[in-house]
Coordinates of N, CA, C and O in Angstrom, one line a residue:
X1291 N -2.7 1.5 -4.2 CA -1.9 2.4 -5.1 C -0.9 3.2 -4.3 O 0.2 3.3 -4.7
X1292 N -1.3 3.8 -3.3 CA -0.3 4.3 -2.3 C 0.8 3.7 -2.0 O 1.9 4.3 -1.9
X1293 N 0.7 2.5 -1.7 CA 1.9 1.5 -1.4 C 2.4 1.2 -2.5 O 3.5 0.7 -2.3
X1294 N 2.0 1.2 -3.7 CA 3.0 1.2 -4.7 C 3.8 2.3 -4.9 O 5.1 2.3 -5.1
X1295 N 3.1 3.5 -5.0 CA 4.0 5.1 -5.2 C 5.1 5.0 -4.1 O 6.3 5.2 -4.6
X1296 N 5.0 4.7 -2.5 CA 6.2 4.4 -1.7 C 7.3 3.1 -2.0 O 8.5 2.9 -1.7
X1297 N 6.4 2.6 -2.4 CA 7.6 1.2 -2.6 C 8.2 1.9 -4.2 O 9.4 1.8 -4.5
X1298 N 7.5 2.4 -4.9 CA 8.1 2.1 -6.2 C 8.3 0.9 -6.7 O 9.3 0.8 -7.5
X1299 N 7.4 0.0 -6.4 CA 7.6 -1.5 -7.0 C 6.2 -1.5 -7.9 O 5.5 -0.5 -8.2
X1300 N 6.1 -2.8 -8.1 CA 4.6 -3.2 -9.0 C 4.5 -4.2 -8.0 O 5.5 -4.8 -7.6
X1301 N 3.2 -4.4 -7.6 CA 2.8 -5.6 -7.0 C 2.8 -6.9 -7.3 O 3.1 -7.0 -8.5
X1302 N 2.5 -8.0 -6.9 CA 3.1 -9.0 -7.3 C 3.5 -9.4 -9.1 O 2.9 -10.0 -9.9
X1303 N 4.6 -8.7 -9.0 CA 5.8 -9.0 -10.3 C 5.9 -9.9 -10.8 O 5.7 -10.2 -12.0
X1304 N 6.5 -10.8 -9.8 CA 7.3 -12.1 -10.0 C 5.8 -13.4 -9.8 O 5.9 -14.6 -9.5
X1305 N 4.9 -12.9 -9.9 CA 3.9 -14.1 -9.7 C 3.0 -14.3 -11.0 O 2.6 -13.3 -11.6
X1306 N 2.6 -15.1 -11.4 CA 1.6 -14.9 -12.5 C 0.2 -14.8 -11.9 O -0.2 -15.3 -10.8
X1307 N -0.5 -13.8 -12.9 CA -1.5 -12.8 -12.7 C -3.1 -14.1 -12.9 O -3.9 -14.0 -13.8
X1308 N -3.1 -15.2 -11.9 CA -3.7 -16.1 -12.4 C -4.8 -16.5 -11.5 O -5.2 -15.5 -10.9
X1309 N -5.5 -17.8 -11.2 CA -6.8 -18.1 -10.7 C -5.9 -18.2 -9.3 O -6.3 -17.6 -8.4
X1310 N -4.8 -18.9 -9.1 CA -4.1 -19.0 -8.0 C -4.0 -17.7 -7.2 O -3.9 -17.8 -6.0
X1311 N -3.9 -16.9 -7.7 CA -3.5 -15.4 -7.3 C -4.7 -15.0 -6.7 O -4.7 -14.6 -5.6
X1312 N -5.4 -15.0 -7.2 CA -6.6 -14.4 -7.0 C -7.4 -15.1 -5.7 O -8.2 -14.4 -5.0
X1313 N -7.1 -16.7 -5.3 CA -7.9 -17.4 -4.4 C -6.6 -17.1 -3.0 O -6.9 -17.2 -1.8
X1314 N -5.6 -16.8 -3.4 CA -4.5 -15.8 -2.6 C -5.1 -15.0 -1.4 O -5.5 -15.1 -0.3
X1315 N -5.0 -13.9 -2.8 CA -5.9 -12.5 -2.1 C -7.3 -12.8 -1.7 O -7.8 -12.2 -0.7
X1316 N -7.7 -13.5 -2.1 CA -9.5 -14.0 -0.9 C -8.6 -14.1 0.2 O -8.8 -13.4 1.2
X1317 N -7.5 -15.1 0.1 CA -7.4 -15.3 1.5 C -6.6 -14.9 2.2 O -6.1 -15.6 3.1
X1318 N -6.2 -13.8 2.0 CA -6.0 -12.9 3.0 C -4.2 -12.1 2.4 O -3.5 -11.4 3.1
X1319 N -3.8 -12.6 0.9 CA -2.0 -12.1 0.5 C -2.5 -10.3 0.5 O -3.6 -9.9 0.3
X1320 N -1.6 -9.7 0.8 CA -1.4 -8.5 0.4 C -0.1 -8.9 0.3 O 0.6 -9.8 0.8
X1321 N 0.4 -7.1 -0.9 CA 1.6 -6.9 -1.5 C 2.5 -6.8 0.2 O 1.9 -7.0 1.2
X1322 N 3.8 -6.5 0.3 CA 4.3 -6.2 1.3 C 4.5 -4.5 1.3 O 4.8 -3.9 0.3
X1323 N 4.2 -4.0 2.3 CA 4.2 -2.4 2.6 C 5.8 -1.9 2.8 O 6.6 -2.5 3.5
X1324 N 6.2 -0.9 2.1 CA 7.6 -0.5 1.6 C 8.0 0.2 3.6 O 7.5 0.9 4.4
X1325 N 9.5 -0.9 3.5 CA 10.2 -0.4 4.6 C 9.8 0.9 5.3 O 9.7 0.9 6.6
X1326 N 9.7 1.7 4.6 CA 10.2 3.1 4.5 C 8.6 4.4 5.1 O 8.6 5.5 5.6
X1327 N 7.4 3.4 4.4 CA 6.5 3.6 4.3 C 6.1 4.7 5.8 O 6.0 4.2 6.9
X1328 N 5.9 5.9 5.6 CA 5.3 6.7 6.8 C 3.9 5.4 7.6 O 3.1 4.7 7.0
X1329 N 4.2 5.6 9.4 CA 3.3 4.8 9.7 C 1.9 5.0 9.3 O 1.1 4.1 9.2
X1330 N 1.3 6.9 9.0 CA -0.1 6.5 9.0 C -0.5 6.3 7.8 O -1.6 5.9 7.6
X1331 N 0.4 6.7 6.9 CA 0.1 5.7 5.4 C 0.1 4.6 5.7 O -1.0 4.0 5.5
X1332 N 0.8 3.9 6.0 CA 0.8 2.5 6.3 C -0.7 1.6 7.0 O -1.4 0.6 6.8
X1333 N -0.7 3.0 8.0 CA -2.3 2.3 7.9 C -3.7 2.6 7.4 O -4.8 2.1 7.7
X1334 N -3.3 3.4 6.6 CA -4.5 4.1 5.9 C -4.3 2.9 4.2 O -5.2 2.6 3.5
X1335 N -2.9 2.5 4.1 CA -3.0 1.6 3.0 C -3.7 -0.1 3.6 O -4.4 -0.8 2.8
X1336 N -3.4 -0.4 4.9 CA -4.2 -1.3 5.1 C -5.9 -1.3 5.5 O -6.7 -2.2 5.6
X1337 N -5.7 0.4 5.7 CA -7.3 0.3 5.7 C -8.0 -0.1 4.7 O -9.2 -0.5 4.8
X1338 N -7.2 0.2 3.3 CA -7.9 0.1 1.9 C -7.8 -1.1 1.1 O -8.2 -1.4 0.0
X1339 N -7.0 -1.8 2.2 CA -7.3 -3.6 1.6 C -8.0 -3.9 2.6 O -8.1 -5.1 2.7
X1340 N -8.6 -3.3 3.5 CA -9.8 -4.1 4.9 C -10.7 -5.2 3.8 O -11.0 -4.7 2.7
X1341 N -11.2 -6.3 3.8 CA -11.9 -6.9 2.8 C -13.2 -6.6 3.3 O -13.9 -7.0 2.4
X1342 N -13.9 -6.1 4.1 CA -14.9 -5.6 4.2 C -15.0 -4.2 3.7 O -14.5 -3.1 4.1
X1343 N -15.9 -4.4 2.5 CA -16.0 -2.7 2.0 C -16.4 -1.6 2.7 O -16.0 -0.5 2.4
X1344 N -17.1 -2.0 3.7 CA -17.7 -0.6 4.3 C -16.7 -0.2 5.8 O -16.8 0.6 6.6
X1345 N -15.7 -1.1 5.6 CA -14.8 -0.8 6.1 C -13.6 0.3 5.5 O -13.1 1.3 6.0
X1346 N -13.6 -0.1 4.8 CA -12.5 1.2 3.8 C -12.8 2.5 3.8 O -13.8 3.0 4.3
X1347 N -12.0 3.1 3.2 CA -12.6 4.7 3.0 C -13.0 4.8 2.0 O -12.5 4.0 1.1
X1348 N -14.1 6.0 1.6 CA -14.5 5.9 -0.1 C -13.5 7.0 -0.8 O -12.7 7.7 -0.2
X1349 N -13.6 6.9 -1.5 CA -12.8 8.1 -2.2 C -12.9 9.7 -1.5 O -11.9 10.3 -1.0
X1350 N -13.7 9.9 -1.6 CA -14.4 11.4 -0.4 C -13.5 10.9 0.7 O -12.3 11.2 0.4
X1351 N -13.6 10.4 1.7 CA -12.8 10.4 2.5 C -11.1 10.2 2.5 O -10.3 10.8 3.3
X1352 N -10.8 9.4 1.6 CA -9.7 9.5 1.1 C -9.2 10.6 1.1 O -8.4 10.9 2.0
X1353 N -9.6 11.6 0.1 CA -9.8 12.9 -0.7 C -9.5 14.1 1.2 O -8.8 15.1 1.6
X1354 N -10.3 13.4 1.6 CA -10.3 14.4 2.7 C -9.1 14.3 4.0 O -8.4 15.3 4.4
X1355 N -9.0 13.0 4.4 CA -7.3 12.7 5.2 C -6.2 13.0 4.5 O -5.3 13.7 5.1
X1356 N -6.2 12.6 3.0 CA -4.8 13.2 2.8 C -4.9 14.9 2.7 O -3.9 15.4 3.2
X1357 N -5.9 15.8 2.3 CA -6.0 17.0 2.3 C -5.3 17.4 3.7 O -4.4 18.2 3.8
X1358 N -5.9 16.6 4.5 CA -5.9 17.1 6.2 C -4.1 17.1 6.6 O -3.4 18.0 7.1
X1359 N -3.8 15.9 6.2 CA -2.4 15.5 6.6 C -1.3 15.8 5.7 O -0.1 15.5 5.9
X1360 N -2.0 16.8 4.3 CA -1.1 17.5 3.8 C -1.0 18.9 3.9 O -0.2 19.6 3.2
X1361 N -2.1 19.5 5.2 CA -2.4 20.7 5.6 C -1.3 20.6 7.3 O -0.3 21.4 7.7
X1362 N -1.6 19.9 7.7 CA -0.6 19.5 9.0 C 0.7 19.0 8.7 O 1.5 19.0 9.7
X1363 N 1.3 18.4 7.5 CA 2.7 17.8 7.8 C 4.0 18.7 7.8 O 5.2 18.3 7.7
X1364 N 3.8 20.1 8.0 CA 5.0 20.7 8.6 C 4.2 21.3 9.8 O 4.4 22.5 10.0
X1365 N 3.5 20.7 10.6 CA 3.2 21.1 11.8 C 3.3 20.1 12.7 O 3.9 20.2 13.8
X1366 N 2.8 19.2 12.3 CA 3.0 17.8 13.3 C 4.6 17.2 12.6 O 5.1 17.0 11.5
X1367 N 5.2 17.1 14.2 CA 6.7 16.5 14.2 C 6.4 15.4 14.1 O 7.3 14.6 13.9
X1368 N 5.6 15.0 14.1 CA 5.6 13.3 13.8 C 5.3 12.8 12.5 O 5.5 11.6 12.2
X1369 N 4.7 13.9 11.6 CA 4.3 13.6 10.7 C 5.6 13.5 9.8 O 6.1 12.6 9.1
X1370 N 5.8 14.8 10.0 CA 7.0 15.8 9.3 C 8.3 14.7 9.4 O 9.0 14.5 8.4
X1371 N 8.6 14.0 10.5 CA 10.0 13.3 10.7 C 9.5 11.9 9.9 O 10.0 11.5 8.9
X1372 N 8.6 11.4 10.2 CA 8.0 10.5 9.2 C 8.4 10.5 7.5 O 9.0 9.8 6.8
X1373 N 7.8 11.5 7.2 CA 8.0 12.1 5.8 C 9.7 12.4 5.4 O 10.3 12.2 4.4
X1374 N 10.0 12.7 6.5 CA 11.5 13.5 6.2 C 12.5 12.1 6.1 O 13.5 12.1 5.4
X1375 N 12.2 11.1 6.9 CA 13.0 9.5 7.1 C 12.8 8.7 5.9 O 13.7 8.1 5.4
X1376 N 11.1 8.6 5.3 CA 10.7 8.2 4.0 C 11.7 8.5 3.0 O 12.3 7.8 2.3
X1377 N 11.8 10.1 3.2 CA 12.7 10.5 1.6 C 14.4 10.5 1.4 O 15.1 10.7 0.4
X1378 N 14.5 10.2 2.9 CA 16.0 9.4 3.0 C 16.0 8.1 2.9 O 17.1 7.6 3.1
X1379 N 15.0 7.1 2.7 CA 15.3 5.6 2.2 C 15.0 5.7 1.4 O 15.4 4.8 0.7
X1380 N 13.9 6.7 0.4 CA 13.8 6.9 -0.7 C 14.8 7.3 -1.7 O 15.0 6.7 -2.8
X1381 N 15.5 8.4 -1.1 CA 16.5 8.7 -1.9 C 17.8 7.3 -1.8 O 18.3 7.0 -2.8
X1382 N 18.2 6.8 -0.9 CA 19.1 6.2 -0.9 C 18.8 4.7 -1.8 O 19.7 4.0 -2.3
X1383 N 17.2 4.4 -2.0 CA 17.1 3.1 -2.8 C 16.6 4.0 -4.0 O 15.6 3.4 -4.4
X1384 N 16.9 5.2 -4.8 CA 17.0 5.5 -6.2 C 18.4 5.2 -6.5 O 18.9 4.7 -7.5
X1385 N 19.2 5.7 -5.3 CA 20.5 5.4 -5.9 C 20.6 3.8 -6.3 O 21.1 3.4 -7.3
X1386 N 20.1 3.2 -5.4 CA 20.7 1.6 -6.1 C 19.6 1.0 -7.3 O 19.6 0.0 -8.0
X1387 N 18.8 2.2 -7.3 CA 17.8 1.4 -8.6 C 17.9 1.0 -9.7 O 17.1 0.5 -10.4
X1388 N 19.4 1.4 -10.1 CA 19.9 0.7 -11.6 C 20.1 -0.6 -11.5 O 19.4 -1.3 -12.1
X1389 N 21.4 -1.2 -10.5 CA 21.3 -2.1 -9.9 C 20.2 -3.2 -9.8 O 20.2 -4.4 -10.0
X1390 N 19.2 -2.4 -9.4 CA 18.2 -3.2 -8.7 C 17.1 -3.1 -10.3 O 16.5 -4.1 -10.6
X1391 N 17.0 -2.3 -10.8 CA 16.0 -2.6 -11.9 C 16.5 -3.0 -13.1 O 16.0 -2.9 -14.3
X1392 N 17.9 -3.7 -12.8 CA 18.2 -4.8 -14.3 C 18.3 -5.9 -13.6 O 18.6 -6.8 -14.4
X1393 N 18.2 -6.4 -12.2 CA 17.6 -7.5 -11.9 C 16.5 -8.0 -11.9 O 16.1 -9.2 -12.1
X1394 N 15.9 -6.9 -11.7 CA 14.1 -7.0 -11.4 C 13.2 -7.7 -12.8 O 13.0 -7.3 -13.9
X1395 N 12.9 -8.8 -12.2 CA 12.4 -9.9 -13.4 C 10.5 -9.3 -13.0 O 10.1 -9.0 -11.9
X1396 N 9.9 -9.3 -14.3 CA 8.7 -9.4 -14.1 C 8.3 -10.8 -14.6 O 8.8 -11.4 -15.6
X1397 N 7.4 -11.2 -14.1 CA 7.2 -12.5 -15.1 C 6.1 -12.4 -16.0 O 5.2 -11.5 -16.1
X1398 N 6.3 -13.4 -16.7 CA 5.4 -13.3 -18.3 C 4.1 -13.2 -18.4 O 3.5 -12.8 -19.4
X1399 N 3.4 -13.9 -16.8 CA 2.2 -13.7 -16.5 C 1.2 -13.1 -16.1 O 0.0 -13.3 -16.3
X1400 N 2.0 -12.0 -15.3 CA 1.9 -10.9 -14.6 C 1.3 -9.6 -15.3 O 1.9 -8.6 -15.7
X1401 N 0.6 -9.7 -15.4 CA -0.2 -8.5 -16.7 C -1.2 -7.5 -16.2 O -2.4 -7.7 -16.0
X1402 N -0.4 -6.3 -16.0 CA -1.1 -5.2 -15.6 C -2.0 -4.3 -16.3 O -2.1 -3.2 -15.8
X1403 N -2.7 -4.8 -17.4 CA -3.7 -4.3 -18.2 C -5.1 -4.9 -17.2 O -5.2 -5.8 -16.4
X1404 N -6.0 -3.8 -17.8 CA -7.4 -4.4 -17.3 C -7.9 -6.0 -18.3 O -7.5 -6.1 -19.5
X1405 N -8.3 -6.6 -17.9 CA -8.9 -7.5 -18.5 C -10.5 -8.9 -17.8 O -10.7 -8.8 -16.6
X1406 N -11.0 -9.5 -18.4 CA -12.2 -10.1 -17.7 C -11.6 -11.4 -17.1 O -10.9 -12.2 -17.7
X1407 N -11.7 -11.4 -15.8 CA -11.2 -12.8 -15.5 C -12.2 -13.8 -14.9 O -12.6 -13.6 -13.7
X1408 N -12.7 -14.7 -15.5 CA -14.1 -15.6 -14.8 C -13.4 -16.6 -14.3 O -13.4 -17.8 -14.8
X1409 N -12.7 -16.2 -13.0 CA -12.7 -17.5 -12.3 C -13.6 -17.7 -11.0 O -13.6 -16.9 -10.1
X1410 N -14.5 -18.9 -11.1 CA -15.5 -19.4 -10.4 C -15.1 -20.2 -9.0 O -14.1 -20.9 -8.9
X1411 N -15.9 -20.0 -8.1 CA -15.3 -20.3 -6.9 C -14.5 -20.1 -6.1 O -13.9 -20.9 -5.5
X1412 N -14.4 -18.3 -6.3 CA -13.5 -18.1 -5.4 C -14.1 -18.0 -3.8 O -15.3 -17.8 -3.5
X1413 N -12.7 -18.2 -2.9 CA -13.1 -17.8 -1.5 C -13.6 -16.9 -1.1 O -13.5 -15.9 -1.9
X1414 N -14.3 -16.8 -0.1 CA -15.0 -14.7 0.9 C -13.5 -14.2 0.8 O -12.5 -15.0 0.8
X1415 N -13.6 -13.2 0.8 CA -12.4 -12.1 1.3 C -12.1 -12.1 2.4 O -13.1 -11.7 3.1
X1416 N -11.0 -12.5 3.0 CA -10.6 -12.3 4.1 C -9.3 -11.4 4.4 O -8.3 -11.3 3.7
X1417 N -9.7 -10.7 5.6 CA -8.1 -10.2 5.8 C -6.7 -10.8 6.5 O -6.7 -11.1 7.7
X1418 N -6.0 -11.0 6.1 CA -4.4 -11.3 6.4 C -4.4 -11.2 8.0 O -4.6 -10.3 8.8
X1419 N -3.9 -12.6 8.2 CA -3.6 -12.5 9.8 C -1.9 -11.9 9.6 O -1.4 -11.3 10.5
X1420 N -1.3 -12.2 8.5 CA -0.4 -11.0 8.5 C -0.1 -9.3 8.7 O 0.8 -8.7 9.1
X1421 N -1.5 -8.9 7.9 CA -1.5 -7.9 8.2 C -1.3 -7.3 9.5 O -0.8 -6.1 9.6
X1422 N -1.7 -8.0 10.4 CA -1.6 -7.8 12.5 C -0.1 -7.1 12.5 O 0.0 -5.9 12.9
X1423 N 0.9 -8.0 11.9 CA 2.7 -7.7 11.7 C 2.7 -5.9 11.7 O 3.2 -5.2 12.6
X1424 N 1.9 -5.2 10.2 CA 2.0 -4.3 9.7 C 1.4 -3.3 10.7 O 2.1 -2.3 11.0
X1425 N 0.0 -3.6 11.4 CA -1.1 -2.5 12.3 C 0.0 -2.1 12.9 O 1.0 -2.6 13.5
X1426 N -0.3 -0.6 12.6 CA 0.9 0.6 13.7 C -0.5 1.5 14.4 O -1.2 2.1 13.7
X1427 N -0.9 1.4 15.8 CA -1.6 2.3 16.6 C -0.9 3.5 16.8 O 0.2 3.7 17.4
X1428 N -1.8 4.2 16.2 CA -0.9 6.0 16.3 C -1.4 6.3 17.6 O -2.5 5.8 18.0
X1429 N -0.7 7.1 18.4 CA -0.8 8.2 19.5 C -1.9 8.7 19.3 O -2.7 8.8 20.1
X1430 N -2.2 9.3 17.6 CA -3.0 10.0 17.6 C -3.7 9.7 16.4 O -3.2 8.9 15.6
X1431 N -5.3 10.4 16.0 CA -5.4 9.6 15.1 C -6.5 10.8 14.2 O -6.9 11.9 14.6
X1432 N -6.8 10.2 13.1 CA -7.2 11.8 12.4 C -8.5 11.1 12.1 O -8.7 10.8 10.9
X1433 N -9.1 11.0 12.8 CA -10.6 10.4 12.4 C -11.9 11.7 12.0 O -12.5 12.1 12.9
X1434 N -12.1 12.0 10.9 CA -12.6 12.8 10.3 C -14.1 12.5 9.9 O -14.5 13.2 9.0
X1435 N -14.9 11.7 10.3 CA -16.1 11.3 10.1 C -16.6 10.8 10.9 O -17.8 10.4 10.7

């Protein structure tokens, strides 16, 4: 969800929302992380596709990093120039978003409602040997637990 609020996209749009999709994400698709995206969002959003659950953060901790890094981000220059660069690709891709959101096809399959989907035999969850591309090691790191 984070990486959608940065991207301002919807996740896979253009793909239908189907058994194929889903044996995807077992194996390893994630959405693509927005250009623009602050690095330690960036890795706090791929912490929350880690496919191992007890890998992720729970909500509580969630709840607690961004508190933390919204208590520090006009103190940390790193954070702060982070944030401040985001809302200059931010602002510069609202300007072209008219442009860009009368092209923007969703397709017919793609259905963002909740609904039951029984598809059987899906793969383990694995994580994206793509994701490696995305891993940003911070200097520093806000480990709260």
């Amino acid at each position: 969800m984070t990486n959608e609020y940065f991207s301002e996209e919807i996740p896979f749009n253009d793909t239908p929302h189907d058994e194929y999709l889903a044996v995807q994400i077992c194996k390893g698709l994630r959405p693509k992380i927005f250009e623009g995206t602050p690095r330690f969002f960036a890795d706090l959003i791929m912490k929350c596709w880690d496919a191992k659950v007890e890998n992720r953060p729970t909500a509580k901790e969630l709840y607690e990093i961004l508190k933390k890094w919204n208590e520090i981000q006009y103190k940390d220059n790193k954070i702060h120039s982070q944030m401040k660069k985001y809302e200059e690709i931010r602002k510069s891709k609202l300007e072209n978003r008219l442009n860009i959101s009368e092209n923007l096809k969703i397709h017919p399959q793609a259905i963002y409602t909740s609904r039951f989907l029984n598809f059987k035999n899906l793969p383990e969850l694995v994580n994206s040997s793509d994701l490696l591309s995305f891993q940003i090691n911070l200097a520093y790191s806000f480990r709260m637990f």
